[in-house]
PDB file of C-alpha atoms in Angstrom:
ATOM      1  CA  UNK A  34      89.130 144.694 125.948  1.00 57.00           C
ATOM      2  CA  UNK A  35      91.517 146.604 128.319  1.00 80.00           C
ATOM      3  CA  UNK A  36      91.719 150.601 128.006  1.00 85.00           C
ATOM      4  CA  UNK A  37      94.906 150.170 127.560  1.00 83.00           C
ATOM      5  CA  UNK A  38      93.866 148.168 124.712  1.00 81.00           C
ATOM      6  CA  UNK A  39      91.590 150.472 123.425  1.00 87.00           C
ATOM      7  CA  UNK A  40      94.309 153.338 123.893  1.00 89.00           C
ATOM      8  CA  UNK A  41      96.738 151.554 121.688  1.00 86.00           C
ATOM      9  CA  UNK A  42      94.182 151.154 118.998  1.00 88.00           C
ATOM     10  CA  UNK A  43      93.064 155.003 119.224  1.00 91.00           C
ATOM     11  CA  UNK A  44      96.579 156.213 118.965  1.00 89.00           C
ATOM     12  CA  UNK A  45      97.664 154.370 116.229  1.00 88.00           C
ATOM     13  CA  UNK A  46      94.514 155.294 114.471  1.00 91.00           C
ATOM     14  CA  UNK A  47      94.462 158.963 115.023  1.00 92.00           C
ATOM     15  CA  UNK A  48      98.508 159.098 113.347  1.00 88.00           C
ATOM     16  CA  UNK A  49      97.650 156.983 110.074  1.00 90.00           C
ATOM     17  CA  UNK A  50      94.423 159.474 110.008  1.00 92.00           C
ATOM     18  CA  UNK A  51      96.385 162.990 110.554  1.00 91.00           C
ATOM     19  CA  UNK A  52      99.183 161.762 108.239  1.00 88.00           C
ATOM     20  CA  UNK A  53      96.700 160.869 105.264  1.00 89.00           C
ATOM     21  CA  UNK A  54      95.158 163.996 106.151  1.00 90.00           C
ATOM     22  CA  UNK A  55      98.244 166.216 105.978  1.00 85.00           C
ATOM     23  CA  UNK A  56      99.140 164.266 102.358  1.00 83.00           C
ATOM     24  CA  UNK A  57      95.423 165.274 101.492  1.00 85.00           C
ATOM     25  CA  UNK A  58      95.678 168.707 102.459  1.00 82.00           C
ATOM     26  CA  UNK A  59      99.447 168.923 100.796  1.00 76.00           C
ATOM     27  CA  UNK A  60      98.091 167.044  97.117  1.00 77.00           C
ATOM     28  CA  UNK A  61      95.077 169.728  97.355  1.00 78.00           C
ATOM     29  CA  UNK A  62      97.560 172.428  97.381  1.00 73.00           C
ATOM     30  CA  UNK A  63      99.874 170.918  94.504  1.00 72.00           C
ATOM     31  CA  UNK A  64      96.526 171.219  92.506  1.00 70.00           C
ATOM     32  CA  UNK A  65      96.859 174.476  92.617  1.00 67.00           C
ATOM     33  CA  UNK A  66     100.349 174.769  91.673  1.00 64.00           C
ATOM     34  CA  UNK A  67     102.784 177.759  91.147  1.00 68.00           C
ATOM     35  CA  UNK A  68     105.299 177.900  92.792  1.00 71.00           C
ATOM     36  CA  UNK A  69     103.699 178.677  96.507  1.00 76.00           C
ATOM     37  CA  UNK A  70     102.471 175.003  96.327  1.00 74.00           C
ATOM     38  CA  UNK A  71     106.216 174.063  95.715  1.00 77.00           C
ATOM     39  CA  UNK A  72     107.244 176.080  98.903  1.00 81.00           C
ATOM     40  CA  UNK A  73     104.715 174.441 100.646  1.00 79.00           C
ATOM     41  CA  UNK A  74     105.652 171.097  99.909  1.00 79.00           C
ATOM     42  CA  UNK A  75     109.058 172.061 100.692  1.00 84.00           C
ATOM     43  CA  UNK A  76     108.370 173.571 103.829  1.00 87.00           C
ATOM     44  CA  UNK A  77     106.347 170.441 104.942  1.00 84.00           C
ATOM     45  CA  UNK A  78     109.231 168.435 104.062  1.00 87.00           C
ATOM     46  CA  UNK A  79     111.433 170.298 106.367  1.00 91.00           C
ATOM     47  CA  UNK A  80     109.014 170.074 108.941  1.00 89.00           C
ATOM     48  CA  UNK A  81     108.077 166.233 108.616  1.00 88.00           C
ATOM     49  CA  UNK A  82     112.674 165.700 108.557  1.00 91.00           C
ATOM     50  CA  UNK A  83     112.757 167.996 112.255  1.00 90.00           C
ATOM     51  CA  UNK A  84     109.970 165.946 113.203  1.00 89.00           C
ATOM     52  CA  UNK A  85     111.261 162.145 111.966  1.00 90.00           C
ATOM     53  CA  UNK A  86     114.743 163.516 113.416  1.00 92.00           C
ATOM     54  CA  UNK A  87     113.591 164.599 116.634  1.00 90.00           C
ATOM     55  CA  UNK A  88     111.960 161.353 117.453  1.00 90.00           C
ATOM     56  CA  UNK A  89     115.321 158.817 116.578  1.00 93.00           C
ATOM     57  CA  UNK A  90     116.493 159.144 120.516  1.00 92.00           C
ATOM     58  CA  UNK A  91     112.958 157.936 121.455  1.00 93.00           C
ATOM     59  CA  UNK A  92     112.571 155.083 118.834  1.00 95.00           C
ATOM     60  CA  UNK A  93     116.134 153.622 119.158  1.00 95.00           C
ATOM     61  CA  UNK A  94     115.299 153.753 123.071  1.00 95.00           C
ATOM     62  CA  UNK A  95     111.768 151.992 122.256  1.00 96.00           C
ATOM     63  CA  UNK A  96     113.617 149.888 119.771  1.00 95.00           C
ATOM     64  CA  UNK A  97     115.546 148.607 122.638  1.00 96.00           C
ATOM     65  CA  UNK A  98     112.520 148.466 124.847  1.00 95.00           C
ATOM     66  CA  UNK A  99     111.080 145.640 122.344  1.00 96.00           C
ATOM     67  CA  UNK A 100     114.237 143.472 122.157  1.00 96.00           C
ATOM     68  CA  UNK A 101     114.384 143.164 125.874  1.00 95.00           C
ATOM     69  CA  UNK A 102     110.720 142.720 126.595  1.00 95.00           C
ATOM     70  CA  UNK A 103     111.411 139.646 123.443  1.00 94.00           C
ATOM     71  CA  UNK A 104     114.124 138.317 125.605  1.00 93.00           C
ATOM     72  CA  UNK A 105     112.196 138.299 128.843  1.00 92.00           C
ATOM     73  CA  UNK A 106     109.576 136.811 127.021  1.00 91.00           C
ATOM     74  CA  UNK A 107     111.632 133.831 126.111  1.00 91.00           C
ATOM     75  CA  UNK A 108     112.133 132.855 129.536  1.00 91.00           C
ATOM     76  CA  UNK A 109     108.109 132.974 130.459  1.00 91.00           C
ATOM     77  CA  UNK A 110     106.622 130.167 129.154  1.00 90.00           C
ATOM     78  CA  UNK A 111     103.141 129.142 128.779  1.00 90.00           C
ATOM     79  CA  UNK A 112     103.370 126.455 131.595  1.00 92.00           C
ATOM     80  CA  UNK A 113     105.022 129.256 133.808  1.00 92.00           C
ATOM     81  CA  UNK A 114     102.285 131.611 133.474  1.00 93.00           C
ATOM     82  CA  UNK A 115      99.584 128.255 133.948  1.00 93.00           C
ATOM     83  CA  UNK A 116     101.843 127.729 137.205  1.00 93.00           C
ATOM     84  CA  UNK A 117     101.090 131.420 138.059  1.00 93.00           C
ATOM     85  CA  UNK A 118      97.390 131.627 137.437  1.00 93.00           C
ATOM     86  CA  UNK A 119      97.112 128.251 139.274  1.00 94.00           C
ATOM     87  CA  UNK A 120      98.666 129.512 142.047  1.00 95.00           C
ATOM     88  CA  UNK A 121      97.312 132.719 142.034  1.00 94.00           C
ATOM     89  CA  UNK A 122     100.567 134.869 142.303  1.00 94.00           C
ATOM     90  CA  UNK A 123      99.366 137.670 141.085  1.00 96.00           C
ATOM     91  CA  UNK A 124     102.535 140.273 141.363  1.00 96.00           C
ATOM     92  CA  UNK A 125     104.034 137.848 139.107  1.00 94.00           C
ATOM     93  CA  UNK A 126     100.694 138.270 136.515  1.00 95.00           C
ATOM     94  CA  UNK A 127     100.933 141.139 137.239  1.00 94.00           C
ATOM     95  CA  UNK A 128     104.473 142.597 136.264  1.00 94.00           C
ATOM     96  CA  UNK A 129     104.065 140.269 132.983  1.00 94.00           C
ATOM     97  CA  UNK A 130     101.235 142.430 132.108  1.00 92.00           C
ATOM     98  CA  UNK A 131     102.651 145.644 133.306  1.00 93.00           C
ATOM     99  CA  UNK A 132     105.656 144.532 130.720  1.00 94.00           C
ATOM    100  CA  UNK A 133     103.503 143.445 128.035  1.00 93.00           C
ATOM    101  CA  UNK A 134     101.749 147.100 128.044  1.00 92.00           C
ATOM    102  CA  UNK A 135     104.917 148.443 128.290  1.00 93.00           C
ATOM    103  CA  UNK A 136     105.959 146.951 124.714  1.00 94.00           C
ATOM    104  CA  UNK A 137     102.858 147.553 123.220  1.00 93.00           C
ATOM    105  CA  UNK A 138     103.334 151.058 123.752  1.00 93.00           C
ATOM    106  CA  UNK A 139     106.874 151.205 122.758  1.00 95.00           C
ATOM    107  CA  UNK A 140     105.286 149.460 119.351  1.00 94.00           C
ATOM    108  CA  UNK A 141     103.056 152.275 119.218  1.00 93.00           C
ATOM    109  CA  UNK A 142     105.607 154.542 119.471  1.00 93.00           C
ATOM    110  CA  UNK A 143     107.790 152.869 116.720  1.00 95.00           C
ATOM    111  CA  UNK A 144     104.611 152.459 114.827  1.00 93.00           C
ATOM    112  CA  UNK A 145     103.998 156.100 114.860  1.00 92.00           C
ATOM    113  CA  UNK A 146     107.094 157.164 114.248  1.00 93.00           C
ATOM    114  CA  UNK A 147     107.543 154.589 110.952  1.00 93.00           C
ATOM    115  CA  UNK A 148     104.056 156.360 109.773  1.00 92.00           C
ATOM    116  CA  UNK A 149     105.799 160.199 110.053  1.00 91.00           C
ATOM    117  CA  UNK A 150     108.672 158.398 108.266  1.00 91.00           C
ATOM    118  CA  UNK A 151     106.772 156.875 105.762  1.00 91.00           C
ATOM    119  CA  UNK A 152     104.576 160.455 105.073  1.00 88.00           C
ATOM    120  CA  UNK A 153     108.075 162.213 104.815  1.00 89.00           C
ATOM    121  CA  UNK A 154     109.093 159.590 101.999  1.00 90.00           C
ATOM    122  CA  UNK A 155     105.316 160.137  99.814  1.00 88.00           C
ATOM    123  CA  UNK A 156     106.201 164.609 100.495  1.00 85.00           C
ATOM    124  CA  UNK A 157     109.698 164.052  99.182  1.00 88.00           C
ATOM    125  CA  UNK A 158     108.306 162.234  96.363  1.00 89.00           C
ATOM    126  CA  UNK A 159     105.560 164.842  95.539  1.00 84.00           C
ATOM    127  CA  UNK A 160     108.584 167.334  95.757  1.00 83.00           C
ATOM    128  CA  UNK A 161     110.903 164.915  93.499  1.00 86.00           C
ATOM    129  CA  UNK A 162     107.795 164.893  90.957  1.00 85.00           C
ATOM    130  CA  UNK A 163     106.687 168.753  91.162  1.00 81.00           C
ATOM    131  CA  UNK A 164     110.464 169.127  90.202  1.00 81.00           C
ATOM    132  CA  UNK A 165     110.780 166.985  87.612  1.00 86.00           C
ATOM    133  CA  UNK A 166     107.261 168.278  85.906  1.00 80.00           C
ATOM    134  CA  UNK A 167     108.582 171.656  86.270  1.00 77.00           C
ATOM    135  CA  UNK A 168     111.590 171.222  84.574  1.00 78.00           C
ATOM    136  CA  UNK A 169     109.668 169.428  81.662  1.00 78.00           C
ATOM    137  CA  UNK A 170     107.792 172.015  80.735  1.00 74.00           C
ATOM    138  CA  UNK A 171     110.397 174.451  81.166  1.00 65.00           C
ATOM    139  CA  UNK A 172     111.657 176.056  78.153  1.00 65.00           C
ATOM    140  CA  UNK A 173     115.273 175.128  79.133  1.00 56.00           C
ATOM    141  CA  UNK A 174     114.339 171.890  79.650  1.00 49.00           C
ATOM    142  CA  UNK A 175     112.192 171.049  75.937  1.00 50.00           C
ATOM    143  CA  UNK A 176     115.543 172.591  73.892  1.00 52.00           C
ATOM    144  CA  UNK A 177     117.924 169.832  75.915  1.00 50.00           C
TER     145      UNK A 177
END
């Protein structure tokens, strides 16, 4: 395997592993409750939107990245690369694979940035539910 391969792989890994690890750290702290573990929550919230917001420039760009590299691709077929490797033209082999590597790291990219998505969705739902708990066992809320 390539270490660009390899790359791909680690960086993928390492944001599904600091995302469940921020949800860890953030469902610890709800444990605790009070209303410090609500600001938290918030505050990660915020954080996780500046983030997710931040990155739409760079994912729309990556986005379009992918399409083209899918429309190039439609044009390569399997006999042309055969033809290639037969005759050895390597800068052709070559910029295929340079593209390829390119979309597999715009995928990454998307990838990544579909993970900080999803981890803003599970905060705003720990949020939505530390509300709606609070207000349950609110005295305002047991005389409605």
């Amino acid at each position: 395997m390539s270490a660009q391969v390899d790359s791909f792989r680690s960086q993928l890994r390492a944001k599904v592993d600091d995302a469940d690890k921020r949800l860890k750290d953030l469902e610890a702290k709800i444990k605790n409750a009070g209303d410090k573990a609500k600001n938290d929550a918030r505050a990660h919230v915020a954080s996780l939107e500046s983030q997710v917001k931040a990155q739409q420039a760079k994912v729309q760009a990556d986005l379009a990245s992918m399409k083209a590299w899918a429309e190039e691709k439609k044009t390569i077929t399997n006999d042309k690369i055969d033809e290639w490797k037969a005759q050895r033209q390597m800068k052709e082999l070559t910029r295929r694979a340079e593209s390829t590597e390119r979309y597999a790291a715009a995928a990454i990219d998307v990838a990544a940035a579909a993970i900080d998505e999803a981890e803003k969705a599970i905060a705003e739902a720990v949020v939505a539910r530390m509300d709606a708990d609070t207000a349950q066992t609110t005295p305002a809320a047991r005389s409605a």
